[in-house]
Amino acid sequence: MTCRLLHHSPGCCRPADSNSKGPHSSIPPSPEVKTKAESTAPPTTSSAPRTHYDIFPETLPQGPPPHGHFPVDVRALRREFLRLQAQAHPDLHPAKDKVRAQSMSALINTAFKTLSNPLLRAQYLLGLRGINPGEDEQARVDDPALLMTVMEAHEQIQEAKMEADLKSLNEENEERIKVSENILEKAFKEDAIQAAVEESVRLRYWVNIRDSIHNWEPGKPGTVQH
């Protein structure tokens, strides 16, 4: 049996362009250690961050893997995000700086959205290594057990009569996401790119199930992307 992902899923990936790094290239080095004053100030366009990790020096001081960790403390990340957004708000800047502040605010938003989501985080890290997860129209996973698990989850969501019916499924799925994050932590630490790509494919299914559970409403058909 074969699972197929939509075009935006990672897997069977190729380098993004001819100048991209090979699949075994290391991620850019972590940023230099900053002073407390520098780390608490919002980034500016004059000192553009090299990666999304550079935007959150308090929560992610070690930068991206392999120096930093793949799992992220999302609560701490959100606290730093809110503080940075408050400081970068265009209304707090003079007219001549508003456009720059708007650009910085958009960059902070994008970085937070990417790093707070384990799937987007994995895809982003693969992109830093020269792999474009969305380049292929489809990715395949020859794993009958995975397909069966996804189909059973789909049926449970479809048949749920109340939110409580999905409690156990949600707990099981959150555990799967944690397992995937741990596998990705090891893969990125060891620069095992193929393993990272394959686990990102599996993580895509778990995140889709999570989204379907969170978006469930009585009488509304539940769907899980295959």
mmCIF file of N, CA and C in Angstrom, residues 96-174:
data_model
loop_
_atom_site.group_PDB
_atom_site.id
_atom_site.type_symbol
_atom_site.label_atom_id
_atom_site.label_comp_id
_atom_site.label_asym_id
_atom_site.label_seq_id
_atom_site.Cartn_x
_atom_site.Cartn_y
_atom_site.Cartn_z
ATOM 1 N N LYS A 96 8.922 57.975 8.902
ATOM 2 C CA LYS A 96 9.977 57.557 7.977
ATOM 3 C C LYS A 96 10.409 56.105 8.200
ATOM 4 N N ASP A 97 10.084 55.567 9.374
ATOM 5 C CA ASP A 97 10.495 54.199 9.693
ATOM 6 C C ASP A 97 9.347 53.186 9.649
ATOM 7 N N LYS A 98 8.140 53.658 9.314
ATOM 8 C CA LYS A 98 6.977 52.763 9.368
ATOM 9 C C LYS A 98 7.072 51.594 8.399
ATOM 10 N N VAL A 99 7.542 51.859 7.190
ATOM 11 C CA VAL A 99 7.636 50.782 6.200
ATOM 12 C C VAL A 99 8.614 49.714 6.684
ATOM 13 N N ARG A 100 9.746 50.152 7.232
ATOM 14 C CA ARG A 100 10.727 49.206 7.750
ATOM 15 C C ARG A 100 10.153 48.426 8.924
ATOM 16 N N ALA A 101 9.400 49.118 9.795
ATOM 17 C CA ALA A 101 8.798 48.443 10.942
ATOM 18 C C ALA A 101 7.764 47.415 10.491
ATOM 19 N N GLN A 102 7.006 47.739 9.446
ATOM 20 C CA GLN A 102 6.017 46.794 8.928
ATOM 21 C C GLN A 102 6.694 45.548 8.366
ATOM 22 N N SER A 103 7.810 45.744 7.677
ATOM 23 C CA SER A 103 8.551 44.605 7.128
ATOM 24 C C SER A 103 9.092 43.729 8.246
ATOM 25 N N MET A 104 9.609 44.364 9.306
ATOM 26 C CA MET A 104 10.156 43.612 10.421
ATOM 27 C C MET A 104 9.056 42.853 11.153
ATOM 28 N N SER A 105 7.898 43.487 11.292
ATOM 29 C CA SER A 105 6.770 42.843 11.949
ATOM 30 C C SER A 105 6.323 41.612 11.171
ATOM 31 N N ALA A 106 6.298 41.723 9.843
ATOM 32 C CA ALA A 106 5.911 40.590 8.995
ATOM 33 C C ALA A 106 6.928 39.458 9.115
ATOM 34 N N LEU A 107 8.210 39.800 9.190
ATOM 35 C CA LEU A 107 9.250 38.787 9.326
ATOM 36 C C LEU A 107 9.142 38.057 10.662
ATOM 37 N N ILE A 108 8.855 38.807 11.727
ATOM 38 C CA ILE A 108 8.685 38.196 13.048
ATOM 39 C C ILE A 108 7.496 37.237 13.033
ATOM 40 N N ASN A 109 6.411 37.657 12.387
ATOM 41 C CA ASN A 109 5.221 36.795 12.277
ATOM 42 C C ASN A 109 5.542 35.499 11.550
ATOM 43 N N THR A 110 6.226 35.614 10.421
ATOM 44 C CA THR A 110 6.565 34.434 9.625
ATOM 45 C C THR A 110 7.469 33.487 10.402
ATOM 46 N N ALA A 111 8.456 34.045 11.091
ATOM 47 C CA ALA A 111 9.385 33.223 11.861
ATOM 48 C C ALA A 111 8.665 32.487 12.979
ATOM 49 N N PHE A 112 7.762 33.174 13.666
ATOM 50 C CA PHE A 112 7.028 32.528 14.760
ATOM 51 C C PHE A 112 6.124 31.421 14.225
ATOM 52 N N LYS A 113 5.410 31.705 13.161
ATOM 53 C CA LYS A 113 4.517 30.697 12.584
ATOM 54 C C LYS A 113 5.300 29.456 12.169
ATOM 55 N N THR A 114 6.474 29.658 11.603
ATOM 56 C CA THR A 114 7.295 28.542 11.136
ATOM 57 C C THR A 114 7.859 27.720 12.278
ATOM 58 N N LEU A 115 8.438 28.395 13.255
ATOM 59 C CA LEU A 115 9.133 27.680 14.329
ATOM 60 C C LEU A 115 8.189 27.095 15.373
ATOM 61 N N SER A 116 6.980 27.619 15.490
ATOM 62 C CA SER A 116 6.042 27.089 16.480
ATOM 63 C C SER A 116 5.327 25.841 15.980
ATOM 64 N N ASN A 117 5.419 25.569 14.689
ATOM 65 C CA ASN A 117 4.782 24.398 14.088
ATOM 66 C C ASN A 117 5.854 23.370 13.750
ATOM 67 N N PRO A 118 5.811 22.176 14.331
ATOM 68 C CA PRO A 118 6.896 21.202 14.106
ATOM 69 C C PRO A 118 7.094 20.810 12.653
ATOM 70 N N LEU A 119 6.004 20.734 11.890
ATOM 71 C CA LEU A 119 6.142 20.370 10.483
ATOM 72 C C LEU A 119 6.795 21.489 9.689
ATOM 73 N N LEU A 120 6.301 22.725 9.862
ATOM 74 C CA LEU A 120 6.895 23.851 9.154
ATOM 75 C C LEU A 120 8.350 24.045 9.568
ATOM 76 N N ARG A 121 8.626 23.762 10.833
ATOM 77 C CA ARG A 121 10.005 23.879 11.332
ATOM 78 C C ARG A 121 10.911 22.875 10.619
ATOM 79 N N ALA A 122 10.434 21.637 10.489
ATOM 80 C CA ALA A 122 11.225 20.603 9.812
ATOM 81 C C ALA A 122 11.447 20.965 8.349
ATOM 82 N N GLN A 123 10.399 21.429 7.682
ATOM 83 C CA GLN A 123 10.524 21.815 6.278
ATOM 84 C C GLN A 123 11.479 22.991 6.113
ATOM 85 N N TYR A 124 11.421 23.927 7.052
ATOM 86 C CA TYR A 124 12.310 25.082 7.008
ATOM 87 C C TYR A 124 13.770 24.645 7.161
ATOM 88 N N LEU A 125 14.029 23.753 8.102
ATOM 89 C CA LEU A 125 15.396 23.280 8.321
ATOM 90 C C LEU A 125 15.919 22.518 7.116
ATOM 91 N N LEU A 126 15.053 21.758 6.469
ATOM 92 C CA LEU A 126 15.465 21.065 5.249
ATOM 93 C C LEU A 126 15.784 22.089 4.162
ATOM 94 N N GLY A 127 14.995 23.159 4.107
ATOM 95 C CA GLY A 127 15.257 24.218 3.136
ATOM 96 C C GLY A 127 16.608 24.883 3.360
ATOM 97 N N LEU A 128 16.981 25.066 4.622
ATOM 98 C CA LEU A 128 18.289 25.641 4.931
ATOM 99 C C LEU A 128 19.426 24.751 4.455
ATOM 100 N N ARG A 129 19.142 23.476 4.301
ATOM 101 C CA ARG A 129 20.163 22.519 3.860
ATOM 102 C C ARG A 129 20.087 22.269 2.357
ATOM 103 N N GLY A 130 19.372 23.136 1.662
ATOM 104 C CA GLY A 130 19.332 23.040 0.210
ATOM 105 C C GLY A 130 18.273 22.125 -0.339
ATOM 106 N N ILE A 131 17.323 21.705 0.503
ATOM 107 C CA ILE A 131 16.261 20.803 0.065
ATOM 108 C C ILE A 131 14.949 21.559 0.063
ATOM 109 N N ASN A 132 14.241 21.501 -1.044
ATOM 110 C CA ASN A 132 12.954 22.175 -1.170
ATOM 111 C C ASN A 132 11.845 21.149 -0.999
ATOM 112 N N PRO A 133 11.233 21.073 0.200
ATOM 113 C CA PRO A 133 10.219 20.037 0.459
ATOM 114 C C PRO A 133 8.993 20.146 -0.432
ATOM 115 N N GLY A 134 8.695 21.336 -0.958
ATOM 116 C CA GLY A 134 7.481 21.492 -1.755
ATOM 117 C C GLY A 134 7.719 21.426 -3.240
ATOM 118 N N GLU A 135 8.903 21.052 -3.650
ATOM 119 C CA GLU A 135 9.226 21.054 -5.066
ATOM 120 C C GLU A 135 8.539 19.927 -5.819
ATOM 121 N N ASP A 136 8.419 18.762 -5.186
ATOM 122 C CA ASP A 136 7.776 17.624 -5.836
ATOM 123 C C ASP A 136 6.268 17.700 -5.680
ATOM 124 N N GLU A 137 5.550 17.303 -6.690
ATOM 125 C CA GLU A 137 4.101 17.334 -6.634
ATOM 126 C C GLU A 137 3.567 16.297 -5.656
ATOM 127 N N GLN A 138 4.228 15.179 -5.569
ATOM 128 C CA GLN A 138 3.775 14.117 -4.661
ATOM 129 C C GLN A 138 4.964 13.445 -4.000
ATOM 130 N N ALA A 139 4.734 12.939 -2.824
ATOM 131 C CA ALA A 139 5.754 12.130 -2.146
ATOM 132 C C ALA A 139 5.086 10.843 -1.696
ATOM 133 N N ARG A 140 5.799 9.756 -1.757
ATOM 134 C CA ARG A 140 5.224 8.458 -1.415
ATOM 135 C C ARG A 140 5.845 7.906 -0.145
ATOM 136 N N VAL A 141 5.027 7.212 0.620
ATOM 137 C CA VAL A 141 5.503 6.499 1.799
ATOM 138 C C VAL A 141 4.997 5.075 1.693
ATOM 139 N N ASP A 142 5.898 4.153 1.459
ATOM 140 C CA ASP A 142 5.507 2.751 1.348
ATOM 141 C C ASP A 142 5.457 2.142 2.740
ATOM 142 N N ASP A 143 4.407 2.477 3.471
ATOM 143 C CA ASP A 143 4.262 2.038 4.863
ATOM 144 C C ASP A 143 2.787 1.721 5.112
ATOM 145 N N PRO A 144 2.400 0.462 4.912
ATOM 146 C CA PRO A 144 0.989 0.084 5.101
ATOM 147 C C PRO A 144 0.469 0.398 6.498
ATOM 148 N N ALA A 145 1.303 0.229 7.525
ATOM 149 C CA ALA A 145 0.863 0.495 8.889
ATOM 150 C C ALA A 145 0.528 1.977 9.070
ATOM 151 N N LEU A 146 1.329 2.845 8.461
ATOM 152 C CA LEU A 146 1.063 4.282 8.534
ATOM 153 C C LEU A 146 -0.254 4.614 7.861
ATOM 154 N N LEU A 147 -0.467 4.060 6.686
ATOM 155 C CA LEU A 147 -1.709 4.303 5.963
ATOM 156 C C LEU A 147 -2.915 3.833 6.770
ATOM 157 N N MET A 148 -2.813 2.675 7.382
ATOM 158 C CA MET A 148 -3.905 2.141 8.173
ATOM 159 C C MET A 148 -4.210 3.039 9.369
ATOM 160 N N THR A 149 -3.181 3.531 10.024
ATOM 161 C CA THR A 149 -3.371 4.414 11.170
ATOM 162 C C THR A 149 -4.086 5.694 10.749
ATOM 163 N N VAL A 150 -3.693 6.236 9.617
ATOM 164 C CA VAL A 150 -4.308 7.470 9.119
ATOM 165 C C VAL A 150 -5.777 7.227 8.752
ATOM 166 N N MET A 151 -6.046 6.098 8.117
ATOM 167 C CA MET A 151 -7.425 5.775 7.731
ATOM 168 C C MET A 151 -8.313 5.588 8.961
ATOM 169 N N GLU A 152 -7.790 4.919 9.982
ATOM 170 C CA GLU A 152 -8.560 4.722 11.208
ATOM 171 C C GLU A 152 -8.830 6.043 11.915
ATOM 172 N N ALA A 153 -7.854 6.931 11.911
ATOM 173 C CA ALA A 153 -8.048 8.251 12.512
ATOM 174 C C ALA A 153 -9.120 9.019 11.756
ATOM 175 N N HIS A 154 -9.090 8.925 10.452
ATOM 176 C CA HIS A 154 -10.084 9.580 9.607
ATOM 177 C C HIS A 154 -11.496 9.079 9.956
ATOM 178 N N GLU A 155 -11.634 7.781 10.123
ATOM 179 C CA GLU A 155 -12.938 7.201 10.457
ATOM 180 C C GLU A 155 -13.419 7.672 11.827
ATOM 181 N N GLN A 156 -12.511 7.736 12.807
ATOM 182 C CA GLN A 156 -12.886 8.195 14.143
ATOM 183 C C GLN A 156 -13.375 9.632 14.116
ATOM 184 N N ILE A 157 -12.706 10.457 13.343
ATOM 185 C CA ILE A 157 -13.111 11.866 13.249
ATOM 186 C C ILE A 157 -14.463 11.973 12.555
ATOM 187 N N GLN A 158 -14.662 11.183 11.521
ATOM 188 C CA GLN A 158 -15.930 11.200 10.786
ATOM 189 C C GLN A 158 -17.090 10.741 11.654
ATOM 190 N N GLU A 159 -16.827 9.753 12.516
ATOM 191 C CA GLU A 159 -17.897 9.147 13.298
ATOM 192 C C GLU A 159 -18.136 9.817 14.646
ATOM 193 N N ALA A 160 -17.292 10.778 15.019
ATOM 194 C CA ALA A 160 -17.418 11.436 16.329
ATOM 195 C C ALA A 160 -18.735 12.196 16.429
ATOM 196 N N LYS A 161 -19.404 12.039 17.580
ATOM 197 C CA LYS A 161 -20.670 12.737 17.829
ATOM 198 C C LYS A 161 -20.459 13.963 18.717
ATOM 199 N N MET A 162 -19.416 13.909 19.527
ATOM 200 C CA MET A 162 -19.100 15.022 20.414
ATOM 201 C C MET A 162 -17.584 15.113 20.567
ATOM 202 N N GLU A 163 -17.121 16.254 21.066
ATOM 203 C CA GLU A 163 -15.689 16.490 21.178
ATOM 204 C C GLU A 163 -14.994 15.444 22.049
ATOM 205 N N ALA A 164 -15.694 14.962 23.070
ATOM 206 C CA ALA A 164 -15.107 13.984 23.982
ATOM 207 C C ALA A 164 -14.755 12.679 23.259
ATOM 208 N N ASP A 165 -15.443 12.399 22.151
ATOM 209 C CA ASP A 165 -15.169 11.177 21.399
ATOM 210 C C ASP A 165 -13.770 11.178 20.793
ATOM 211 N N LEU A 166 -13.167 12.368 20.679
ATOM 212 C CA LEU A 166 -11.865 12.492 20.041
ATOM 213 C C LEU A 166 -10.730 12.652 21.046
ATOM 214 N N LYS A 167 -11.046 12.586 22.332
ATOM 215 C CA LYS A 167 -10.031 12.833 23.358
ATOM 216 C C LYS A 167 -8.881 11.830 23.271
ATOM 217 N N SER A 168 -9.207 10.546 23.225
ATOM 218 C CA SER A 168 -8.152 9.525 23.202
ATOM 219 C C SER A 168 -7.349 9.594 21.909
ATOM 220 N N LEU A 169 -8.031 9.851 20.775
ATOM 221 C CA LEU A 169 -7.336 9.977 19.501
ATOM 222 C C LEU A 169 -6.369 11.157 19.544
ATOM 223 N N ASN A 170 -6.824 12.259 20.127
ATOM 224 C CA ASN A 170 -5.973 13.438 20.219
ATOM 225 C C ASN A 170 -4.727 13.155 21.066
ATOM 226 N N GLU A 171 -4.921 12.459 22.191
ATOM 227 C CA GLU A 171 -3.781 12.136 23.062
ATOM 228 C C GLU A 171 -2.790 11.225 22.348
ATOM 229 N N GLU A 172 -3.313 10.220 21.638
ATOM 230 C CA GLU A 172 -2.436 9.311 20.891
ATOM 231 C C GLU A 172 -1.674 10.063 19.807
ATOM 232 N N ASN A 173 -2.369 10.960 19.130
ATOM 233 C CA ASN A 173 -1.736 11.684 18.036
ATOM 234 C C ASN A 173 -0.677 12.663 18.534
ATOM 235 N N GLU A 174 -0.953 13.308 19.667
ATOM 236 C CA GLU A 174 0.050 14.219 20.227
ATOM 237 C C GLU A 174 1.311 13.453 20.625
#
